[in-house]
mmCIF file of N, CA and C in Angstrom:
data_model
loop_
_atom_site.group_PDB
_atom_site.id
_atom_site.type_symbol
_atom_site.label_atom_id
_atom_site.label_comp_id
_atom_site.label_asym_id
_atom_site.label_seq_id
_atom_site.Cartn_x
_atom_site.Cartn_y
_atom_site.Cartn_z
ATOM 1 N N MET A 1 52.722 194.162 115.846
ATOM 2 C CA MET A 1 51.828 193.936 114.713
ATOM 3 C C MET A 1 51.231 195.207 114.237
ATOM 4 N N ALA A 2 51.207 195.428 113.017
ATOM 5 C CA ALA A 2 50.721 196.569 112.314
ATOM 6 C C ALA A 2 49.188 196.499 112.278
ATOM 7 N N ILE A 3 48.591 197.638 112.312
ATOM 8 C CA ILE A 3 47.134 197.689 112.114
ATOM 9 C C ILE A 3 46.810 198.325 110.728
ATOM 10 N N ILE A 4 46.189 197.607 109.944
ATOM 11 C CA ILE A 4 45.887 198.115 108.605
ATOM 12 C C ILE A 4 44.371 198.426 108.438
ATOM 13 N N SER A 5 44.095 199.640 107.994
ATOM 14 C CA SER A 5 42.737 200.068 107.895
ATOM 15 C C SER A 5 42.429 200.265 106.359
ATOM 16 N N TYR A 6 41.146 200.754 106.203
ATOM 17 C CA TYR A 6 40.675 200.947 104.818
ATOM 18 C C TYR A 6 40.503 202.500 104.490
ATOM 19 N N ASP A 7 40.720 202.826 103.322
ATOM 20 C CA ASP A 7 40.410 204.182 102.884
ATOM 21 C C ASP A 7 38.872 204.267 102.868
ATOM 22 N N LYS A 8 38.422 205.463 103.193
ATOM 23 C CA LYS A 8 36.918 205.723 103.261
ATOM 24 C C LYS A 8 36.166 205.446 102.005
ATOM 25 N N ASP A 9 36.890 205.440 100.855
ATOM 26 C CA ASP A 9 36.232 205.239 99.642
ATOM 27 C C ASP A 9 36.376 203.865 99.041
ATOM 28 N N THR A 10 37.103 203.047 99.800
ATOM 29 C CA THR A 10 37.388 201.598 99.302
ATOM 30 C C THR A 10 36.072 200.838 99.590
ATOM 31 N N VAL A 11 35.627 200.056 98.521
ATOM 32 C CA VAL A 11 34.469 199.179 98.615
ATOM 33 C C VAL A 11 34.935 197.781 98.972
ATOM 34 N N ILE A 12 34.361 197.355 100.057
ATOM 35 C CA ILE A 12 34.754 195.962 100.639
ATOM 36 C C ILE A 12 33.506 195.027 100.471
ATOM 37 N N ASP A 13 33.816 193.833 99.958
ATOM 38 C CA ASP A 13 32.786 192.746 99.879
ATOM 39 C C ASP A 13 32.770 192.117 101.299
ATOM 40 N N TYR A 14 31.532 192.313 101.954
ATOM 41 C CA TYR A 14 31.305 191.768 103.279
ATOM 42 C C TYR A 14 30.252 190.680 103.200
ATOM 43 N N ILE A 15 30.609 189.508 103.747
ATOM 44 C CA ILE A 15 29.638 188.415 103.777
ATOM 45 C C ILE A 15 29.037 188.329 105.167
ATOM 46 N N PRO A 16 27.776 188.656 105.361
ATOM 47 C CA PRO A 16 27.160 188.615 106.697
ATOM 48 C C PRO A 16 27.146 187.193 107.260
ATOM 49 N N GLU A 17 27.235 187.132 108.586
ATOM 50 C CA GLU A 17 27.200 185.811 109.232
ATOM 51 C C GLU A 17 25.734 185.411 109.377
ATOM 52 N N TYR A 18 24.820 186.406 109.437
ATOM 53 C CA TYR A 18 23.412 186.108 109.682
ATOM 54 C C TYR A 18 22.854 184.866 109.054
ATOM 55 N N GLY A 19 22.145 184.093 109.818
ATOM 56 C CA GLY A 19 21.418 182.861 109.317
ATOM 57 C C GLY A 19 22.302 181.925 108.630
ATOM 58 N N GLY A 20 23.527 181.764 108.963
ATOM 59 C CA GLY A 20 24.508 180.823 108.314
ATOM 60 C C GLY A 20 24.870 181.227 106.945
ATOM 61 N N ASN A 21 24.704 182.521 106.549
ATOM 62 C CA ASN A 21 24.977 182.985 105.247
ATOM 63 C C ASN A 21 26.452 182.673 104.783
ATOM 64 N N ARG A 22 27.423 182.878 105.693
ATOM 65 C CA ARG A 22 28.810 182.735 105.428
ATOM 66 C C ARG A 22 29.124 181.273 104.980
ATOM 67 N N GLU A 23 28.352 180.342 105.442
ATOM 68 C CA GLU A 23 28.605 178.881 105.107
ATOM 69 C C GLU A 23 27.896 178.527 103.827
ATOM 70 N N SER A 24 27.061 179.326 103.301
ATOM 71 C CA SER A 24 26.292 179.093 102.035
ATOM 72 C C SER A 24 27.219 179.015 100.840
ATOM 73 N N ILE A 25 26.778 178.140 99.979
ATOM 74 C CA ILE A 25 27.510 178.052 98.634
ATOM 75 C C ILE A 25 27.412 179.302 97.857
ATOM 76 N N ASP A 26 26.274 179.937 97.874
ATOM 77 C CA ASP A 26 26.118 181.197 97.150
ATOM 78 C C ASP A 26 25.648 182.287 98.186
ATOM 79 N N PRO A 27 26.502 182.852 98.969
ATOM 80 C CA PRO A 27 26.143 183.714 100.027
ATOM 81 C C PRO A 27 25.709 185.161 99.578
ATOM 82 N N CYS A 28 24.935 185.728 100.279
ATOM 83 C CA CYS A 28 24.612 187.192 100.112
ATOM 84 C C CYS A 28 25.887 187.962 100.422
ATOM 85 N N VAL A 29 26.228 188.878 99.583
ATOM 86 C CA VAL A 29 27.426 189.805 99.742
ATOM 87 C C VAL A 29 26.992 191.235 99.661
ATOM 88 N N VAL A 30 27.467 191.923 100.683
ATOM 89 C CA VAL A 30 27.115 193.407 100.789
ATOM 90 C C VAL A 30 28.409 194.099 100.441
ATOM 91 N N ARG A 31 28.389 194.960 99.412
ATOM 92 C CA ARG A 31 29.527 195.832 99.096
ATOM 93 C C ARG A 31 29.394 197.093 99.839
ATOM 94 N N LEU A 32 30.272 197.352 100.793
ATOM 95 C CA LEU A 32 30.080 198.514 101.624
ATOM 96 C C LEU A 32 31.484 199.286 101.848
ATOM 97 N N LYS A 33 31.363 200.478 102.331
ATOM 98 C CA LYS A 33 32.633 201.276 102.597
ATOM 99 C C LYS A 33 32.695 201.298 104.228
ATOM 100 N N TYR A 34 33.927 201.158 104.557
ATOM 101 C CA TYR A 34 34.314 201.271 106.007
ATOM 102 C C TYR A 34 34.006 202.731 106.474
ATOM 103 N N VAL A 35 33.369 202.799 107.698
ATOM 104 C CA VAL A 35 32.927 204.161 108.283
ATOM 105 C C VAL A 35 33.887 204.338 109.467
ATOM 106 N N PRO A 36 34.902 205.192 109.311
ATOM 107 C CA PRO A 36 35.789 205.477 110.361
ATOM 108 C C PRO A 36 35.112 206.256 111.593
ATOM 109 N N TYR A 37 35.855 206.262 112.668
ATOM 110 C CA TYR A 37 35.310 206.920 113.932
ATOM 111 C C TYR A 37 34.847 208.331 113.649
ATOM 112 N N SER A 38 35.659 209.070 112.843
ATOM 113 C CA SER A 38 35.326 210.427 112.566
ATOM 114 C C SER A 38 33.964 210.530 111.813
ATOM 115 N N ARG A 39 33.701 209.647 111.013
ATOM 116 C CA ARG A 39 32.373 209.667 110.290
ATOM 117 C C ARG A 39 31.231 209.200 111.281
ATOM 118 N N VAL A 40 31.486 208.267 112.121
ATOM 119 C CA VAL A 40 30.453 207.880 113.097
ATOM 120 C C VAL A 40 30.099 209.077 113.908
ATOM 121 N N GLN A 41 31.140 209.822 114.295
ATOM 122 C CA GLN A 41 30.867 211.102 115.115
ATOM 123 C C GLN A 41 30.004 212.081 114.258
ATOM 124 N N HIS A 42 30.272 212.186 112.986
ATOM 125 C CA HIS A 42 29.486 213.038 112.087
ATOM 126 C C HIS A 42 28.079 212.623 112.160
ATOM 127 N N TYR A 43 27.724 211.309 111.994
ATOM 128 C CA TYR A 43 26.351 210.878 112.076
ATOM 129 C C TYR A 43 25.791 211.060 113.492
ATOM 130 N N SER A 44 26.537 210.974 114.481
ATOM 131 C CA SER A 44 26.112 211.156 115.872
ATOM 132 C C SER A 44 25.654 212.696 116.068
ATOM 133 N N ARG A 45 26.463 213.631 115.503
ATOM 134 C CA ARG A 45 26.158 214.983 115.515
ATOM 135 C C ARG A 45 24.905 215.324 114.793
ATOM 136 N N LEU A 46 24.662 214.630 113.610
ATOM 137 C CA LEU A 46 23.417 214.860 112.892
ATOM 138 C C LEU A 46 22.202 214.476 113.715
ATOM 139 N N ILE A 47 22.407 213.245 114.413
ATOM 140 C CA ILE A 47 21.279 212.808 115.287
ATOM 141 C C ILE A 47 21.022 213.857 116.391
ATOM 142 N N ALA A 48 22.063 214.356 116.999
ATOM 143 C CA ALA A 48 21.963 215.380 118.056
ATOM 144 C C ALA A 48 21.210 216.593 117.574
ATOM 145 N N ALA A 49 21.617 217.088 116.344
ATOM 146 C CA ALA A 49 21.013 218.244 115.772
ATOM 147 C C ALA A 49 19.558 218.069 115.445
ATOM 148 N N LYS A 50 19.188 216.856 114.870
ATOM 149 C CA LYS A 50 17.797 216.599 114.468
ATOM 150 C C LYS A 50 16.916 216.423 115.727
ATOM 151 N N THR A 51 17.461 215.965 116.827
ATOM 152 C CA THR A 51 16.632 215.669 118.024
ATOM 153 C C THR A 51 16.691 216.765 119.056
ATOM 154 N N ARG A 52 17.510 217.734 118.833
ATOM 155 C CA ARG A 52 17.607 218.775 119.855
ATOM 156 C C ARG A 52 16.260 219.466 119.981
ATOM 157 N N GLY A 53 15.859 219.561 121.295
ATOM 158 C CA GLY A 53 14.592 220.262 121.618
ATOM 159 C C GLY A 53 13.373 219.402 121.442
ATOM 160 N N MET A 54 13.492 218.243 120.932
ATOM 161 C CA MET A 54 12.285 217.337 120.769
ATOM 162 C C MET A 54 11.835 216.766 122.125
ATOM 163 N N ALA A 55 10.642 217.057 122.439
ATOM 164 C CA ALA A 55 10.075 216.514 123.629
ATOM 165 C C ALA A 55 9.478 215.073 123.502
ATOM 166 N N ASP A 56 9.027 214.800 122.271
ATOM 167 C CA ASP A 56 8.363 213.556 121.940
ATOM 168 C C ASP A 56 9.469 212.478 121.688
ATOM 169 N N PRO A 57 9.585 211.465 122.548
ATOM 170 C CA PRO A 57 10.577 210.380 122.319
ATOM 171 C C PRO A 57 10.419 209.618 121.069
ATOM 172 N N LEU A 58 9.110 209.421 120.675
ATOM 173 C CA LEU A 58 8.869 208.750 119.408
ATOM 174 C C LEU A 58 9.395 209.541 118.149
ATOM 175 N N LYS A 59 9.168 210.841 118.101
ATOM 176 C CA LYS A 59 9.688 211.698 117.059
ATOM 177 C C LYS A 59 11.213 211.679 117.077
ATOM 178 N N ALA A 60 11.785 211.744 118.252
ATOM 179 C CA ALA A 60 13.265 211.704 118.380
ATOM 180 C C ALA A 60 13.839 210.381 117.840
ATOM 181 N N ALA A 61 13.150 209.215 118.209
ATOM 182 C CA ALA A 61 13.633 207.952 117.668
ATOM 183 C C ALA A 61 13.495 207.889 116.237
ATOM 184 N N GLU A 62 12.401 208.486 115.603
ATOM 185 C CA GLU A 62 12.293 208.439 114.172
ATOM 186 C C GLU A 62 13.367 209.245 113.491
ATOM 187 N N ALA A 63 13.741 210.362 114.102
ATOM 188 C CA ALA A 63 14.769 211.252 113.547
ATOM 189 C C ALA A 63 16.110 210.451 113.499
ATOM 190 N N ALA A 64 16.362 209.811 114.657
ATOM 191 C CA ALA A 64 17.612 209.057 114.774
ATOM 192 C C ALA A 64 17.653 207.887 113.783
ATOM 193 N N GLN A 65 16.531 207.316 113.512
ATOM 194 C CA GLN A 65 16.478 206.220 112.538
ATOM 195 C C GLN A 65 16.661 206.718 111.155
ATOM 196 N N GLN A 66 16.249 207.897 110.854
ATOM 197 C CA GLN A 66 16.457 208.556 109.531
ATOM 198 C C GLN A 66 17.913 208.753 109.343
ATOM 199 N N VAL A 67 18.686 209.165 110.351
ATOM 200 C CA VAL A 67 20.113 209.385 110.147
ATOM 201 C C VAL A 67 20.755 208.023 110.044
ATOM 202 N N GLN A 68 20.361 207.047 110.788
ATOM 203 C CA GLN A 68 20.977 205.758 110.726
ATOM 204 C C GLN A 68 20.789 205.167 109.288
ATOM 205 N N LYS A 69 19.612 205.367 108.733
ATOM 206 C CA LYS A 69 19.409 204.940 107.307
ATOM 207 C C LYS A 69 20.239 205.656 106.378
ATOM 208 N N LYS A 70 20.438 206.889 106.618
ATOM 209 C CA LYS A 70 21.354 207.723 105.757
ATOM 210 C C LYS A 70 22.729 207.172 105.709
ATOM 211 N N GLN A 71 23.260 206.768 106.970
ATOM 212 C CA GLN A 71 24.599 206.168 107.139
ATOM 213 C C GLN A 71 24.589 204.869 106.318
ATOM 214 N N PHE A 72 23.629 204.101 106.468
ATOM 215 C CA PHE A 72 23.601 202.812 105.784
ATOM 216 C C PHE A 72 23.635 202.940 104.234
ATOM 217 N N VAL A 73 22.667 203.797 103.784
ATOM 218 C CA VAL A 73 22.567 204.081 102.339
ATOM 219 C C VAL A 73 23.926 204.729 101.773
ATOM 220 N N ASP A 74 24.446 205.598 102.573
ATOM 221 C CA ASP A 74 25.705 206.296 102.136
ATOM 222 C C ASP A 74 26.857 205.219 102.036
ATOM 223 N N SER A 75 26.827 204.283 102.874
ATOM 224 C CA SER A 75 28.018 203.352 102.968
ATOM 225 C C SER A 75 27.848 202.054 102.224
ATOM 226 N N VAL A 76 26.604 201.619 101.832
ATOM 227 C CA VAL A 76 26.371 200.425 101.092
ATOM 228 C C VAL A 76 26.316 200.714 99.620
ATOM 229 N N GLU A 77 27.213 200.119 98.899
ATOM 230 C CA GLU A 77 27.275 200.325 97.394
ATOM 231 C C GLU A 77 26.404 199.479 96.609
ATOM 232 N N GLY A 78 26.066 198.269 97.243
ATOM 233 C CA GLY A 78 25.195 197.323 96.537
ATOM 234 C C GLY A 78 25.198 195.941 97.286
ATOM 235 N N ILE A 79 24.254 195.121 96.867
ATOM 236 C CA ILE A 79 24.045 193.797 97.432
ATOM 237 C C ILE A 79 23.898 192.769 96.407
ATOM 238 N N ASP A 80 24.488 191.678 96.532
ATOM 239 C CA ASP A 80 24.266 190.432 95.656
ATOM 240 C C ASP A 80 23.711 189.386 96.524
ATOM 241 N N GLY A 81 22.725 188.661 96.027
ATOM 242 C CA GLY A 81 22.231 187.481 96.643
ATOM 243 C C GLY A 81 21.184 187.762 97.738
ATOM 244 N N TYR A 82 20.500 188.854 97.675
ATOM 245 C CA TYR A 82 19.398 189.150 98.593
ATOM 246 C C TYR A 82 18.097 189.229 97.795
ATOM 247 N N TYR A 83 17.110 188.450 98.216
ATOM 248 C CA TYR A 83 15.850 188.445 97.451
ATOM 249 C C TYR A 83 14.741 188.762 98.288
ATOM 250 N N VAL A 84 13.765 189.460 97.777
ATOM 251 C CA VAL A 84 12.479 189.833 98.363
ATOM 252 C C VAL A 84 11.396 189.423 97.398
ATOM 253 N N GLY A 85 10.519 188.602 97.730
ATOM 254 C CA GLY A 85 9.340 188.246 96.873
ATOM 255 C C GLY A 85 9.826 187.659 95.567
ATOM 256 N N GLY A 86 10.986 186.952 95.489
ATOM 257 C CA GLY A 86 11.534 186.330 94.290
ATOM 258 C C GLY A 86 12.327 187.176 93.436
ATOM 259 N N ARG A 87 12.499 188.471 93.732
ATOM 260 C CA ARG A 87 13.342 189.267 92.921
ATOM 261 C C ARG A 87 14.577 189.799 93.807
ATOM 262 N N GLU A 88 15.640 189.927 93.115
ATOM 263 C CA GLU A 88 16.883 190.323 93.724
ATOM 264 C C GLU A 88 16.795 191.864 94.065
ATOM 265 N N VAL A 89 17.243 192.222 95.300
ATOM 266 C CA VAL A 89 17.294 193.561 95.731
ATOM 267 C C VAL A 89 18.759 193.920 95.849
ATOM 268 N N ALA A 90 19.175 194.922 95.200
ATOM 269 C CA ALA A 90 20.594 195.342 95.151
ATOM 270 C C ALA A 90 20.824 196.766 95.726
ATOM 271 N N ASP A 91 19.706 197.467 95.982
ATOM 272 C CA ASP A 91 19.770 198.858 96.431
ATOM 273 C C ASP A 91 19.801 198.906 97.945
ATOM 274 N N GLY A 92 20.772 199.676 98.558
ATOM 275 C CA GLY A 92 20.951 199.744 99.948
ATOM 276 C C GLY A 92 19.678 200.210 100.671
ATOM 277 N N GLY A 93 19.030 201.235 100.130
ATOM 278 C CA GLY A 93 17.769 201.704 100.703
ATOM 279 C C GLY A 93 16.634 200.707 100.779
ATOM 280 N N GLU A 94 16.462 200.031 99.780
ATOM 281 C CA GLU A 94 15.461 198.982 99.751
ATOM 282 C C GLU A 94 15.824 197.784 100.712
ATOM 283 N N PHE A 95 17.142 197.503 100.671
ATOM 284 C CA PHE A 95 17.693 196.442 101.603
ATOM 285 C C PHE A 95 17.325 196.855 103.028
ATOM 286 N N TYR A 96 17.658 198.068 103.420
ATOM 287 C CA TYR A 96 17.440 198.651 104.713
ATOM 288 C C TYR A 96 15.996 198.516 105.205
ATOM 289 N N GLU A 97 15.089 198.759 104.204
ATOM 290 C CA GLU A 97 13.619 198.704 104.512
ATOM 291 C C GLU A 97 13.072 197.359 104.572
ATOM 292 N N THR A 98 13.744 196.397 104.052
ATOM 293 C CA THR A 98 13.166 194.977 103.947
ATOM 294 C C THR A 98 13.902 193.982 104.723
ATOM 295 N N ALA A 99 15.181 194.215 105.102
ATOM 296 C CA ALA A 99 15.961 193.170 105.774
ATOM 297 C C ALA A 99 15.593 193.060 107.268
ATOM 298 N N ASP A 100 15.915 191.928 107.805
ATOM 299 C CA ASP A 100 15.750 191.686 109.181
ATOM 300 C C ASP A 100 16.567 192.601 110.052
ATOM 301 N N THR A 101 16.052 192.958 111.186
ATOM 302 C CA THR A 101 16.753 193.897 112.118
ATOM 303 C C THR A 101 18.203 193.420 112.421
ATOM 304 N N ASP A 102 18.332 192.124 112.709
ATOM 305 C CA ASP A 102 19.623 191.601 113.154
ATOM 306 C C ASP A 102 20.625 191.676 111.980
ATOM 307 N N LEU A 103 20.137 191.550 110.724
ATOM 308 C CA LEU A 103 21.000 191.623 109.622
ATOM 309 C C LEU A 103 21.466 193.113 109.310
ATOM 310 N N VAL A 104 20.545 194.036 109.449
ATOM 311 C CA VAL A 104 20.894 195.398 109.333
ATOM 312 C C VAL A 104 21.924 195.894 110.447
ATOM 313 N N ILE A 105 21.645 195.435 111.583
ATOM 314 C CA ILE A 105 22.604 195.787 112.759
ATOM 315 C C ILE A 105 23.871 195.201 112.486
ATOM 316 N N GLU A 106 23.982 193.909 112.056
ATOM 317 C CA GLU A 106 25.267 193.285 111.836
ATOM 318 C C GLU A 106 26.029 194.055 110.762
ATOM 319 N N ILE A 107 25.400 194.571 109.660
ATOM 320 C CA ILE A 107 26.122 195.289 108.635
ATOM 321 C C ILE A 107 26.575 196.651 109.169
ATOM 322 N N ILE A 108 25.717 197.321 109.956
ATOM 323 C CA ILE A 108 26.122 198.569 110.484
ATOM 324 C C ILE A 108 27.399 198.369 111.434
ATOM 325 N N GLN A 109 27.345 197.342 112.260
ATOM 326 C CA GLN A 109 28.494 197.080 113.090
ATOM 327 C C GLN A 109 29.765 196.805 112.344
ATOM 328 N N ALA A 110 29.566 196.029 111.166
ATOM 329 C CA ALA A 110 30.668 195.719 110.392
ATOM 330 C C ALA A 110 31.276 196.943 109.705
ATOM 331 N N MET A 111 30.429 197.839 109.277
ATOM 332 C CA MET A 111 30.975 199.062 108.554
ATOM 333 C C MET A 111 31.672 199.928 109.513
ATOM 334 N N GLU A 112 31.478 199.836 110.815
ATOM 335 C CA GLU A 112 32.067 200.618 111.865
ATOM 336 C C GLU A 112 33.175 200.029 112.562
ATOM 337 N N SER A 113 33.471 198.752 112.306
ATOM 338 C CA SER A 113 34.507 197.979 112.975
ATOM 339 C C SER A 113 35.465 197.229 112.031
ATOM 340 N N LEU A 114 36.637 197.562 112.099
ATOM 341 C CA LEU A 114 37.709 196.931 111.261
ATOM 342 C C LEU A 114 37.694 195.384 111.495
ATOM 343 N N SER A 115 37.672 195.008 112.793
ATOM 344 C CA SER A 115 37.765 193.521 113.132
ATOM 345 C C SER A 115 36.618 192.778 112.591
ATOM 346 N N LYS A 116 35.391 193.331 112.704
ATOM 347 C CA LYS A 116 34.170 192.702 112.300
ATOM 348 C C LYS A 116 34.141 192.689 110.725
ATOM 349 N N LEU A 117 34.563 193.717 110.146
ATOM 350 C CA LEU A 117 34.633 193.802 108.715
ATOM 351 C C LEU A 117 35.551 192.750 108.100
ATOM 352 N N ASN A 118 36.708 192.681 108.667
ATOM 353 C CA ASN A 118 37.695 191.616 108.211
ATOM 354 C C ASN A 118 37.235 190.279 108.406
ATOM 355 N N GLU A 119 36.456 189.968 109.492
ATOM 356 C CA GLU A 119 35.899 188.689 109.744
ATOM 357 C C GLU A 119 35.001 188.209 108.518
ATOM 358 N N GLY A 120 34.245 189.168 107.991
ATOM 359 C CA GLY A 120 33.324 188.895 106.996
ATOM 360 C C GLY A 120 33.801 188.944 105.564
ATOM 361 N N GLN A 121 35.123 189.190 105.392
ATOM 362 C CA GLN A 121 35.585 189.280 103.956
ATOM 363 C C GLN A 121 35.707 187.819 103.414
ATOM 364 N N ARG A 122 35.441 187.756 102.103
ATOM 365 C CA ARG A 122 35.560 186.523 101.481
ATOM 366 C C ARG A 122 36.921 185.955 101.491
ATOM 367 N N LYS A 123 37.099 184.729 101.919
ATOM 368 C CA LYS A 123 38.451 184.079 101.999
ATOM 369 C C LYS A 123 38.702 183.423 100.775
ATOM 370 N N ASN A 124 39.869 183.656 100.079
ATOM 371 C CA ASN A 124 40.284 183.056 98.930
ATOM 372 C C ASN A 124 40.948 181.692 99.109
#
């Protein structure tokens, strides 16, 4: 069986499983780019560089979270069907700041995993 991957610039419509979203009539859809292992390593090196020599674990955690947010914002092209306070949020940065932790983690895992990303694609 062949393994088929995505180009790093291809935008994929991912439907999160979070909260029964995939079974919804009008689900939230996140348009994101696949993050290959080489890119994951890049972000890991950024975290290592930002936290090198930091004695304060809280500051190190904040630095790591900044890099994780950068990866998220760099990889999420837009969102449809996500609302905060009655208004639709389409920006990856605002989504990252307002979405539930489990939802953000699911999306990060999907952008880093071909199998999880394929599971969440819209079925025609």
